[in-house]
Amino acid sequence: MIKKLLSISAFAAIFATASAQSNFVAESAGALDKKALKENMINVNSSTEKTSTILVGDTLWYNFNKHYYRNPGGTGFFTVRSPYQSSAVTLDRFGCKFQNNGSLTISGLEAIVSRQASSPSQSITVRVLLYNVSAGMPVLPALDSITAVVTGTAAAILGGNFTTPKVVTGDYAVMYRPVISVAGDTIRAWMNNAYTSTATTGTSAQKYGESMGLTRASGNVVTMTGTFGAGTDYEFLVMPRVGFQATAAQTSSTVSPYCTNNPYTFNNTSSYWLGNRQYNLNQFYRAWRPFTNTVTIAADSVYTWNFGDGTGNFYTTAGNPNINHAYATAGTFNGTLTAKYQRMVDSGVKLQDVANFSKTVSTCAGIQSLSGMDAVILYPNPSNIGLVNIANLPSESTIEVVNMLGQTVFKDKANAGNYSADLSSLSNGSYFVKINAVNEKTKIVKLILN
């Protein structure tokens, strides 16, 4: 494993004079046009929307997309020269880490690079490498690499496929380096303008850094967090070509019989990549809103539950995909969990997979006698997803959430039957939920959000 030997503060001091040395510059927005670049992409999956288990092929334009959607049109990218002209440090590799949990196939790699105009050679070789990651750092040797040539001074996609696709089961990194054979040959490595979420400088739109960016300086790989000044967290524009099985799946309680008015847990066991913001543009849209660029975004829900009992659709987040549900009446109900995927290359291709399930619900002893407000239940409680359901409302009701200071922080009207409230905007802690149904006594339930 490559060790991180130099401190971030040391690198920040080294790079403080970068602009004066013309090594680190801001490029105009026109120098890297999203549409023009993506027209050159290899479309590794041309599937249309369907309802079956899907083998997804995609290219993860994650770091590019964060910059594109979070910044207004006039804000450009940054570039840094390599070899970096400084007696204190030599920069020779650039990249980012990616998250993974499962058998992910990587068929090839891409990077956005340009040639320094002053280079003696009109073409410079660049090698893009794939690494396993351990303890947050790339592991030597590289799993594989592709070799490409950069010729132009404008941003270009360099990419290719491995002779044999590689399978990774954990986090991984993509980095690239110039292969210099002529003195003075130089490339420009392209990166976004991310700052950390807690940075005291930079605009709010720039605060999308995640300590994913990597560079190798004087033989040591370090994260980009703080490298170019306090709060900076730039990420280089590298993109792995990936393939994975996108499967919607759920497991629910096997208790028998299912009883009316009793909440049961339904666990979302869908493929890891469907719910990860680096792989699914639908989840990306939710993770990084609000956007500042003027773009049309047609995002679907990532996960949609329907329990087949007339209560409608329930939407859960990728980070907290499980849900509790109570059936109000006896019978056999056919439900679905729908998972939707949209490619990170932003090609407009949408895929979906549906998991079907069936539950037979009985009116169990001790349950059927409940009526009126006694039958009203609130779940899940505690709630760690901010979604709260209220079942069996006997009539039109007012739902009011009060904090521990007695302040009303949420209020809504609900029809008889079942109701769902999204309380994700509230801080974690204890609240009282007042349920006031027409012609019924008010029911007060203590709710914990965590």
Coordinates of N, CA, C and O in Angstrom, one line a residue, residues 60-63 95-100 104 133 170-174 212 236-240 272 278-279:
L60 N -19.0 6.0 -14.9 CA -19.3 6.8 -13.8 C -18.7 8.2 -13.9 O -17.6 8.5 -13.5
W61 N -19.5 9.1 -14.5 CA -19.2 10.5 -14.6 C -19.5 11.2 -13.3 O -20.0 12.4 -13.3
Y62 N -19.2 10.7 -12.2 CA -19.7 11.2 -10.9 C -19.0 12.5 -10.6 O -19.7 13.5 -10.3
N63 N -17.7 12.6 -10.7 CA -17.0 13.8 -10.3 C -17.3 15.0 -11.2 O -17.4 16.1 -10.9
G95 N -6.2 11.2 -9.6 CA -7.4 10.4 -9.7 C -8.4 10.6 -8.6 O -8.4 11.6 -7.9
C96 N -9.2 9.5 -8.4 CA -10.2 9.5 -7.4 C -10.5 8.1 -6.9 O -10.3 7.2 -7.7
K97 N -11.1 8.1 -5.8 CA -11.6 6.8 -5.2 C -13.1 6.6 -5.6 O -13.8 7.6 -5.7
F98 N -13.5 5.4 -5.6 CA -14.9 5.0 -5.8 C -15.4 4.0 -4.8 O -14.6 3.1 -4.4
Q99 N -16.6 4.1 -4.4 CA -17.2 3.2 -3.4 C -17.7 1.9 -4.1 O -18.1 1.9 -5.2
N100 N -17.6 0.8 -3.3 CA -18.1 -0.5 -3.9 C -18.3 -1.5 -2.8 O -17.6 -1.5 -1.8
L104 N -18.2 -6.1 -8.6 CA -18.3 -5.1 -9.7 C -17.3 -5.4 -10.8 O -16.1 -5.5 -10.5
V133 N -8.3 -0.5 -3.2 CA -8.1 0.5 -2.1 C -8.2 -0.2 -0.8 O -9.1 -1.0 -0.5
G170 N -14.4 -4.5 -3.4 CA -14.4 -3.4 -2.4 C -14.1 -2.1 -3.1 O -14.2 -2.0 -4.3
D171 N -13.8 -1.1 -2.3 CA -13.5 0.2 -2.9 C -12.3 0.1 -3.8 O -11.5 -0.7 -3.7
Y172 N -12.3 1.0 -4.8 CA -11.2 1.0 -5.8 C -10.9 2.5 -6.2 O -11.6 3.4 -5.8
A173 N -9.8 2.6 -6.9 CA -9.4 4.0 -7.3 C -8.9 3.9 -8.8 O -8.4 2.9 -9.3
V174 N -9.1 5.0 -9.5 CA -8.6 5.2 -10.8 C -7.7 6.4 -10.8 O -8.0 7.5 -10.3
M212 N -12.4 12.3 -1.9 CA -12.3 11.2 -2.8 C -11.1 11.5 -3.8 O -10.5 10.5 -4.4
F236 N -10.2 14.8 -9.4 CA -9.8 14.7 -10.8 C -10.9 14.0 -11.6 O -11.6 13.1 -11.0
L237 N -11.0 14.3 -12.9 CA -12.1 13.8 -13.7 C -11.7 12.4 -14.3 O -11.1 12.4 -15.4
V238 N -11.9 11.4 -13.6 CA -11.6 10.0 -14.0 C -12.9 9.2 -14.0 O -13.8 9.5 -13.1
M239 N -13.1 8.3 -14.9 CA -14.4 7.6 -15.0 C -14.2 6.1 -15.3 O -13.7 5.8 -16.4
P240 N -14.5 5.2 -14.4 CA -14.4 3.8 -14.7 C -15.7 3.3 -15.5 O -16.8 3.8 -15.3
Y272 N -26.6 -3.3 -4.3 CA -26.0 -2.2 -3.6 C -25.9 -0.9 -4.5 O -26.1 0.2 -4.1
Q278 N -22.9 7.3 -6.5 CA -21.9 7.3 -7.5 C -22.3 6.5 -8.7 O -21.6 6.6 -9.8
Y279 N -23.3 5.7 -8.6 CA -23.7 4.8 -9.7 C -25.0 5.1 -10.3 O -25.2 4.9 -11.5

